[in-house]
PDB file of C-alpha atoms in Angstrom:
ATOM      1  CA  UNK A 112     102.907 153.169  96.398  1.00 46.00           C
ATOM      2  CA  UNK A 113     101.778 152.228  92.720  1.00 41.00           C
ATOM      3  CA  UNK A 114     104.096 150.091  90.606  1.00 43.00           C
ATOM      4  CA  UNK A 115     102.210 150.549  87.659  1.00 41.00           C
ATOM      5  CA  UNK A 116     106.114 149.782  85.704  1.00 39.00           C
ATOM      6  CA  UNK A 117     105.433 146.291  87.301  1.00 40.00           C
ATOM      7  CA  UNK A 118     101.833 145.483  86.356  1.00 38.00           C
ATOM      8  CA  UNK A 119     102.788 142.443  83.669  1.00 41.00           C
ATOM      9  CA  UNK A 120     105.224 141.197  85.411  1.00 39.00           C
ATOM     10  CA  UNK A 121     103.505 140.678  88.626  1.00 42.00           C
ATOM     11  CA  UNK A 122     100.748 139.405  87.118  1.00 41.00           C
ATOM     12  CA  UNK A 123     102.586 136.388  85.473  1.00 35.00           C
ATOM     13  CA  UNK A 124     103.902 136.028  88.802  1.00 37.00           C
ATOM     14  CA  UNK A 125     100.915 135.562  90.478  1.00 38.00           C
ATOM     15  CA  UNK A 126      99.706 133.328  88.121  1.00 37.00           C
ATOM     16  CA  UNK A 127     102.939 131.267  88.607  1.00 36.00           C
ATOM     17  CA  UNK A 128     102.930 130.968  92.535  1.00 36.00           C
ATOM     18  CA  UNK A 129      99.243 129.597  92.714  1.00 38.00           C
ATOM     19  CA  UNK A 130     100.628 126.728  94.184  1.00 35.00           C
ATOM     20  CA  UNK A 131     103.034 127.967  96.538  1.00 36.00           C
ATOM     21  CA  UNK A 132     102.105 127.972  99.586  1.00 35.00           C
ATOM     22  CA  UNK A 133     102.288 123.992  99.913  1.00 34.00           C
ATOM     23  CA  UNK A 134     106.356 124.274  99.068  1.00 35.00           C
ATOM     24  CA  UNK A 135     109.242 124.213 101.814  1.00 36.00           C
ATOM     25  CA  UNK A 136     110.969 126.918 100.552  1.00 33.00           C
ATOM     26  CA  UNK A 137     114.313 127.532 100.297  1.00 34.00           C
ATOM     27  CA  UNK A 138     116.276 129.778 102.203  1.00 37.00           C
ATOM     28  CA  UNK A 139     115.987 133.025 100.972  1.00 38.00           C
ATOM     29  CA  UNK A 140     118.427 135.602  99.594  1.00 42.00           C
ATOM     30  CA  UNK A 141     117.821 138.751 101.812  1.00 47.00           C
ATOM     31  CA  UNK A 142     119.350 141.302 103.209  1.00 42.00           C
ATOM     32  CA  UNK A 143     122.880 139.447 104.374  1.00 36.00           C
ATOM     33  CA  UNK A 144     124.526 136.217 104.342  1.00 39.00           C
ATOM     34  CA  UNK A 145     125.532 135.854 108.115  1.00 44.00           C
ATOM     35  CA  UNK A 146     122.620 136.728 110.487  1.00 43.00           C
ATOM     36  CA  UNK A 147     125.207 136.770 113.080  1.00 40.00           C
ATOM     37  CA  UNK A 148     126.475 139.777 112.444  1.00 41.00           C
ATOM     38  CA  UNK A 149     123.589 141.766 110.930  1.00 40.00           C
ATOM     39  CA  UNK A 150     123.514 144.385 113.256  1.00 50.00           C
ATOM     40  CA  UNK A 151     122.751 146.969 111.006  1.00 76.00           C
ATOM     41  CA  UNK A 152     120.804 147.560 108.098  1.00 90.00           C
ATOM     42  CA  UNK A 153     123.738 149.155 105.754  1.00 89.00           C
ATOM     43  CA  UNK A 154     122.901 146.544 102.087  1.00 93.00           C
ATOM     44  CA  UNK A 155     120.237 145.704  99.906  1.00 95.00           C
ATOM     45  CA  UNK A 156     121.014 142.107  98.425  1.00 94.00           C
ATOM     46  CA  UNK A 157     124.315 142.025  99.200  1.00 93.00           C
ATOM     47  CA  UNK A 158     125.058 146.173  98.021  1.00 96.00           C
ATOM     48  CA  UNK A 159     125.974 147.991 100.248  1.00 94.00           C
ATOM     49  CA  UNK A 160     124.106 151.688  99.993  1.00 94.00           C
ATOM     50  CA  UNK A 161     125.876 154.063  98.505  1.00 95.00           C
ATOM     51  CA  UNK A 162     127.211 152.006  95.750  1.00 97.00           C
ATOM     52  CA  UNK A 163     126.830 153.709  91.936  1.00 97.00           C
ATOM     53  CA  UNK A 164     124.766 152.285  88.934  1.00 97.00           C
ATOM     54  CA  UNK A 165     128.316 151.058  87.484  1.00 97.00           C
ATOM     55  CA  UNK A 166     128.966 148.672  90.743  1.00 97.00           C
ATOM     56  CA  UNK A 167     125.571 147.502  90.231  1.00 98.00           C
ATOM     57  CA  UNK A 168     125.428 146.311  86.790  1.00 97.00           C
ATOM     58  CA  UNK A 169     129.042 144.698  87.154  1.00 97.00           C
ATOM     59  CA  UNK A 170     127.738 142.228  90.415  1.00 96.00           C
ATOM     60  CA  UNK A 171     124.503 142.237  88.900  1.00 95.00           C
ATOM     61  CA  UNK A 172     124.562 142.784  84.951  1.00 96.00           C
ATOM     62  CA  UNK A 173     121.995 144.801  83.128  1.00 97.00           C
ATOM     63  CA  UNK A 174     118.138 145.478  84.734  1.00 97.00           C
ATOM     64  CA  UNK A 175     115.615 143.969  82.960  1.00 97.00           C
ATOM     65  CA  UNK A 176     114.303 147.489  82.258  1.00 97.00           C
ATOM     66  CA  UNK A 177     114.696 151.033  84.075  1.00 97.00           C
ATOM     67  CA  UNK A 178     112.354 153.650  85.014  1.00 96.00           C
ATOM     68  CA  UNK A 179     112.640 157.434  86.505  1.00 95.00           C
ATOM     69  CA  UNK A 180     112.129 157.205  90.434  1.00 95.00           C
ATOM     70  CA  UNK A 181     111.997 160.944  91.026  1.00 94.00           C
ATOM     71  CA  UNK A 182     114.284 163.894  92.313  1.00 93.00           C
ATOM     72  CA  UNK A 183     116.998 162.833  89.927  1.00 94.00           C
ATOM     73  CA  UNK A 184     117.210 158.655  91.209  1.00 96.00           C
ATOM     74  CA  UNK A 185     116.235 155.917  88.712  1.00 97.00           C
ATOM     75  CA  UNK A 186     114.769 152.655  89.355  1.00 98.00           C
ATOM     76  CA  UNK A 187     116.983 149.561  87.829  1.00 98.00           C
ATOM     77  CA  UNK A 188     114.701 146.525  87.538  1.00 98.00           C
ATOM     78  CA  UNK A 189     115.561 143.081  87.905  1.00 97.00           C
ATOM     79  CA  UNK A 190     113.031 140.259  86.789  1.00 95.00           C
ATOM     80  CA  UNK A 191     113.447 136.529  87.758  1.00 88.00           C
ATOM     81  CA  UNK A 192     114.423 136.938  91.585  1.00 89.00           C
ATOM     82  CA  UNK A 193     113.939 134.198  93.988  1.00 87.00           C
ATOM     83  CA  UNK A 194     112.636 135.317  97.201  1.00 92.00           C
ATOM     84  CA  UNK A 195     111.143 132.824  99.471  1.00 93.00           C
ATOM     85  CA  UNK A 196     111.250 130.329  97.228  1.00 87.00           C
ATOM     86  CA  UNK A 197     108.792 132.535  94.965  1.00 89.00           C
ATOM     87  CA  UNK A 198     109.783 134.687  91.612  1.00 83.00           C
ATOM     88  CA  UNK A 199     109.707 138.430  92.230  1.00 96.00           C
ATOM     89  CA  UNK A 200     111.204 141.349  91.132  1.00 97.00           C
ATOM     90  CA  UNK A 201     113.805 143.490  92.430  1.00 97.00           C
ATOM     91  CA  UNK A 202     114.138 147.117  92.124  1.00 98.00           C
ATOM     92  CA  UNK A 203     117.166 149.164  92.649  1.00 98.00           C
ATOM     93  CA  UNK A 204     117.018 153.320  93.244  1.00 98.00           C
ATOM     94  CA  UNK A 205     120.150 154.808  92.528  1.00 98.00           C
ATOM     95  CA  UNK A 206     120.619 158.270  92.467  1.00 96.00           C
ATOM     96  CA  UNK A 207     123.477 159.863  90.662  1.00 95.00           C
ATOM     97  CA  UNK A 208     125.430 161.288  94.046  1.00 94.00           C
ATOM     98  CA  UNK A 209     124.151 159.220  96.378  1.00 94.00           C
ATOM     99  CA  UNK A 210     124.375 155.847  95.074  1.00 97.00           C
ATOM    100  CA  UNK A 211     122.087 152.942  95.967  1.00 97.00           C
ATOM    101  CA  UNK A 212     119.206 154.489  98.515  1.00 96.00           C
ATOM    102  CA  UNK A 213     116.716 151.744  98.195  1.00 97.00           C
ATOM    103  CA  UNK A 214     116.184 148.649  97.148  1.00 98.00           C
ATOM    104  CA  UNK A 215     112.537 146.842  96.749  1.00 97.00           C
ATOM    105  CA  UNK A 216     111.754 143.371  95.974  1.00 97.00           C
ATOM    106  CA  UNK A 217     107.675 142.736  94.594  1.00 97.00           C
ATOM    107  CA  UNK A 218     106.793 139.493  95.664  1.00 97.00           C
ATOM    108  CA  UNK A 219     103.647 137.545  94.025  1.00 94.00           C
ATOM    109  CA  UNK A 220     101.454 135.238  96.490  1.00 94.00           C
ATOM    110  CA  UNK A 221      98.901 132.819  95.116  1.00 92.00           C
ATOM    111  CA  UNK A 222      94.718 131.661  96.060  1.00 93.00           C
ATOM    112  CA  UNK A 223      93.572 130.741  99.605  1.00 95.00           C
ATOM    113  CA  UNK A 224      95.396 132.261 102.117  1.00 96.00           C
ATOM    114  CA  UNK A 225      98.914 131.940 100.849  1.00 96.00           C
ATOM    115  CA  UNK A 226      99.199 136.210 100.963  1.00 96.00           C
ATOM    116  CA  UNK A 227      99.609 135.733 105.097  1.00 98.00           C
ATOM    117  CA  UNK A 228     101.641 132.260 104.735  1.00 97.00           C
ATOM    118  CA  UNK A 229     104.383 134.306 102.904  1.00 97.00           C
ATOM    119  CA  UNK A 230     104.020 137.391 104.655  1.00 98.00           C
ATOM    120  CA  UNK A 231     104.935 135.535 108.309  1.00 98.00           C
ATOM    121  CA  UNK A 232     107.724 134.107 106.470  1.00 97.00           C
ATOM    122  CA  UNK A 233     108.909 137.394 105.047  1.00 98.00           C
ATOM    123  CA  UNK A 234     108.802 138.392 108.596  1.00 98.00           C
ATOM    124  CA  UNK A 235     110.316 135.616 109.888  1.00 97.00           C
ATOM    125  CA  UNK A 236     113.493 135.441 107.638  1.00 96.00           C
ATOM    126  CA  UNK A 237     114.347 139.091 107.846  1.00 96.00           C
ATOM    127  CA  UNK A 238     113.992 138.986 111.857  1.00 95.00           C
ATOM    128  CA  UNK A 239     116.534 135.903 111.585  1.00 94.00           C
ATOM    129  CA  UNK A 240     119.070 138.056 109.689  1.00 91.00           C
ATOM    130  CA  UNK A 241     118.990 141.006 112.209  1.00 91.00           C
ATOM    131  CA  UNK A 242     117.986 139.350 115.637  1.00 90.00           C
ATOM    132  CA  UNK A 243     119.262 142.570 117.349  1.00 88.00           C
ATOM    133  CA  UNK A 244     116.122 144.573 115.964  1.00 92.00           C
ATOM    134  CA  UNK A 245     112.564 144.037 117.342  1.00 92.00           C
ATOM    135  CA  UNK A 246     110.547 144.373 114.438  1.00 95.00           C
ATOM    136  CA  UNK A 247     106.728 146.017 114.894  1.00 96.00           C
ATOM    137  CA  UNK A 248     104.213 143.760 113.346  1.00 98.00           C
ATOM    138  CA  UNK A 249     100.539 144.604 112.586  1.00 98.00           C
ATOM    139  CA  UNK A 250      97.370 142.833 110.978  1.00 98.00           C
ATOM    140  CA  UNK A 251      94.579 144.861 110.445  1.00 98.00           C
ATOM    141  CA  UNK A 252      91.048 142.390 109.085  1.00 98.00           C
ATOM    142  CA  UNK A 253      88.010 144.376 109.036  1.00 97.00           C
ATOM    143  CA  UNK A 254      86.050 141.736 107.798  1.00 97.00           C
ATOM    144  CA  UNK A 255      84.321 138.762 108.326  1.00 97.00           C
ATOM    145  CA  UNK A 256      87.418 136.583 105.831  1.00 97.00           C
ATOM    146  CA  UNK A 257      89.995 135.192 106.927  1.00 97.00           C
ATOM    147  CA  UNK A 258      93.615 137.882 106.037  1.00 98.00           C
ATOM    148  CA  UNK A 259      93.622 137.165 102.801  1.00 97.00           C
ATOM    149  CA  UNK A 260      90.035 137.245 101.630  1.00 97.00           C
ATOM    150  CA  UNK A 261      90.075 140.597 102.958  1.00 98.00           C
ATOM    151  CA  UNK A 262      92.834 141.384 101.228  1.00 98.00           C
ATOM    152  CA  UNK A 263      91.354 140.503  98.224  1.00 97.00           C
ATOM    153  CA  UNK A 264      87.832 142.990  98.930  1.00 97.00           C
ATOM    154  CA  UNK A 265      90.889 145.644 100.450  1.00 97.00           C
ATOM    155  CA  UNK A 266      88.859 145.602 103.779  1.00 97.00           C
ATOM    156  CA  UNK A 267      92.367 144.270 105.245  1.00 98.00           C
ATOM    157  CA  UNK A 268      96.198 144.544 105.371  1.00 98.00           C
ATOM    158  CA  UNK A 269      99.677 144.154 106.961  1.00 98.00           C
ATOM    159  CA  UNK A 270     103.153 145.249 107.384  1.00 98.00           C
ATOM    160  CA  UNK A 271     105.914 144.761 109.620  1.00 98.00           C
ATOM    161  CA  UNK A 272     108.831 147.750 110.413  1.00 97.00           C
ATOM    162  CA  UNK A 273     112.703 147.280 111.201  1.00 96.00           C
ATOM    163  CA  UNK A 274     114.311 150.076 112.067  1.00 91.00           C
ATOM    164  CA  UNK A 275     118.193 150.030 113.719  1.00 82.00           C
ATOM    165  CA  UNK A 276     117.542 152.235 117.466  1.00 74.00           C
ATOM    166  CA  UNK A 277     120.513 155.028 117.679  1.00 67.00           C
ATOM    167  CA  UNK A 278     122.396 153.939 120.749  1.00 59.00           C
ATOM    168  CA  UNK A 279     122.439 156.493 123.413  1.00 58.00           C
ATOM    169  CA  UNK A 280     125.547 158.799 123.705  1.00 55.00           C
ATOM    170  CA  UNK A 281     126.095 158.373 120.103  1.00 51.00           C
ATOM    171  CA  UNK A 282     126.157 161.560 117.674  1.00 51.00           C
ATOM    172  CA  UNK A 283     123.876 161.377 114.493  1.00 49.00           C
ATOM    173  CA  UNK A 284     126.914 161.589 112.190  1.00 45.00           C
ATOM    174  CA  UNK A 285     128.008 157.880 113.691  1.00 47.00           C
ATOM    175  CA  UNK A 286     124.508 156.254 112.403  1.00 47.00           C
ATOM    176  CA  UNK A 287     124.565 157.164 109.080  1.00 46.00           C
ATOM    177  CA  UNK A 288     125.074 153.421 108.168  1.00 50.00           C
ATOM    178  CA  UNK A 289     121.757 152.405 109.854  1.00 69.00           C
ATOM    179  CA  UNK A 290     118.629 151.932 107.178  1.00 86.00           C
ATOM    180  CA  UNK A 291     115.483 150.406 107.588  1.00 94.00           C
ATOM    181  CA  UNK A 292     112.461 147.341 106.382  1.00 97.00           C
ATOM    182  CA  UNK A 293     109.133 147.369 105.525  1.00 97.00           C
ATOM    183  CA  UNK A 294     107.026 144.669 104.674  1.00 98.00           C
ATOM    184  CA  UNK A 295     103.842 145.813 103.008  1.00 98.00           C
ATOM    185  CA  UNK A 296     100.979 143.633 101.951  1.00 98.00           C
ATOM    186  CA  UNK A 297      98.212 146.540 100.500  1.00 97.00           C
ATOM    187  CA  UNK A 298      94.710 146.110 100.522  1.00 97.00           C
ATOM    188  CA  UNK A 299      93.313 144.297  96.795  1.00 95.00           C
ATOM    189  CA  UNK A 300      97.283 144.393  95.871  1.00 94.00           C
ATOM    190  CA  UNK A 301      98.523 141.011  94.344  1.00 92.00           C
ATOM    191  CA  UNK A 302     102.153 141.359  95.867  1.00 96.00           C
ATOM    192  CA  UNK A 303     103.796 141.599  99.054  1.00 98.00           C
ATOM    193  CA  UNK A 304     106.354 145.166  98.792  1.00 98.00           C
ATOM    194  CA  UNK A 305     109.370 144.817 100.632  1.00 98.00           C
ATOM    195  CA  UNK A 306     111.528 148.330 101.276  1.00 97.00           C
ATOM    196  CA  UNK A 307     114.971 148.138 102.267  1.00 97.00           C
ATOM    197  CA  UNK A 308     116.150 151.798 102.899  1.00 95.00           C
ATOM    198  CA  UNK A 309     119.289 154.027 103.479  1.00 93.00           C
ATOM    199  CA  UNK A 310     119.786 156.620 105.781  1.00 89.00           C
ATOM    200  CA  UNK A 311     119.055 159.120 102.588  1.00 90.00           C
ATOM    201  CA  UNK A 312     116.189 157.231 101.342  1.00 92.00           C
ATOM    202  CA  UNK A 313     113.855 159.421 103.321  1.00 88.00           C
ATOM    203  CA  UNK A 314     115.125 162.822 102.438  1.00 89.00           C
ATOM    204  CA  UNK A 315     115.376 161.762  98.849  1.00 92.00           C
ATOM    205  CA  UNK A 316     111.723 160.522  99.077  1.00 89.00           C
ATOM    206  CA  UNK A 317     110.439 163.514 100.245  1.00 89.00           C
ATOM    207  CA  UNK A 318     112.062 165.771  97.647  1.00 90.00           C
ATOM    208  CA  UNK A 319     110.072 162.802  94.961  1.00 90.00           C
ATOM    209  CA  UNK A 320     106.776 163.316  96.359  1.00 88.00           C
ATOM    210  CA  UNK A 321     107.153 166.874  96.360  1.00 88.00           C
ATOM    211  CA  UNK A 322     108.396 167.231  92.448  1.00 87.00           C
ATOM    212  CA  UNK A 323     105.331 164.335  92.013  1.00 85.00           C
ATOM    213  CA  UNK A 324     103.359 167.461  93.575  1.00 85.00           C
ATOM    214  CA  UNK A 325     104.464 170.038  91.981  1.00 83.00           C
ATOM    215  CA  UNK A 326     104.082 168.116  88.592  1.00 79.00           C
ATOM    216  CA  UNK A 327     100.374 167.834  88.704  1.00 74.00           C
ATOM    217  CA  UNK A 328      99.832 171.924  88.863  1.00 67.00           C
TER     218      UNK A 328
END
């Protein structure tokens, strides 16, 4: 996905986090507080989904900016985030009947090979907040660079999936509190996407791409 509304900011983040990768970074704040009972994905820093733009600004205060996210949902923005110890961004899409149905944070890596040291610890803190999901991770290098050099020629990438497994026995209408991770570092991107989304994120995302679609003709 293109976050072209993002461009300046992530850039200046970038430029900020050169040095990270030599920190011990703080814990970070994602998904939620007790990782004992994170059983299911049902929040995105600390809201739960379904909440309206009105709950949002009173925990959070205004965005920074907003933006149209498609089939009727808007994208609040929140600058100054502190994710692994890093400064990202922080998106909210809220649509007007269904509340909060994702949330994204945008987080900038620095030089060397500091893209895969804070992807692994993306990974690592998410799988400590929901221990009962077995995340899939992949790593895909087709060149002759370490991760993040081929990141940088796009010749390589990464991402890791959470998704909460319907219990057997149980009807569909009792999961629809169960959402879902990804952890996307691109090829030639200069951030590491994470997606934390609802049960209606999907649906709602489909109906986007398909207005995107019918846009262009």
């Amino acid at each position: 996905m293109h976050r072209t509304t993002f461009v300046a900011v992530l850039c200046i983040l970038a430029a900020a986090t050169g040095s990270a990768a030599a920190q011990d970074f703080p814990e970070p704040r994602i998904g939620l507080s007790d990782p004992s009972s994170a059983r299911v994905i049902t929040s995105f820093a600390g809201i739960q989904w379904g909440a309206a733009e009105g709950e949002i600004i009173s925990l959070r205060g205004r965005p920074t900016t907003e933006r149209p996210a498609g089939a009727g949902a808007k994208g609040m923005v929140y600058e100054d985030e502190q994710i692994i110890g890093r400064e990202s961004a922080a998106e909210f899409v809220v649509h007007p009947e269904q509340g909060l149905i994702r949330g994204m944070y945008f987080v900038a890596f620095g030089r060397g090979r500091d893209c895969e040291t804070a992807f692994d610890r993306l990974v690592s803190d998410i799988s400590a907040r929901y221990p009962t999901i077995e995340p899939t991770v992949r790593k895909s290098n087709e060149s002759s660079l370490d991760l993040c050099g081929g990141v940088s020629i796009g010749r390589a990438d990464a991402w890791a999936h959470w998704a909460e497994p319907v219990p057997k026995g149980l009807l569909s209408e009792l999961t629809s509190d169960r959402g879902s991770i990804m952890v996307l570092l691109p090829p030639e991107d200069k951030v590491i996407s994470v997606y934390y989304d609802s049960p209606a994120a999907d649906a709602w995302s489909d109906e986007a791409a398909k207005e995107r679609r019918e846009a262009v003709f």
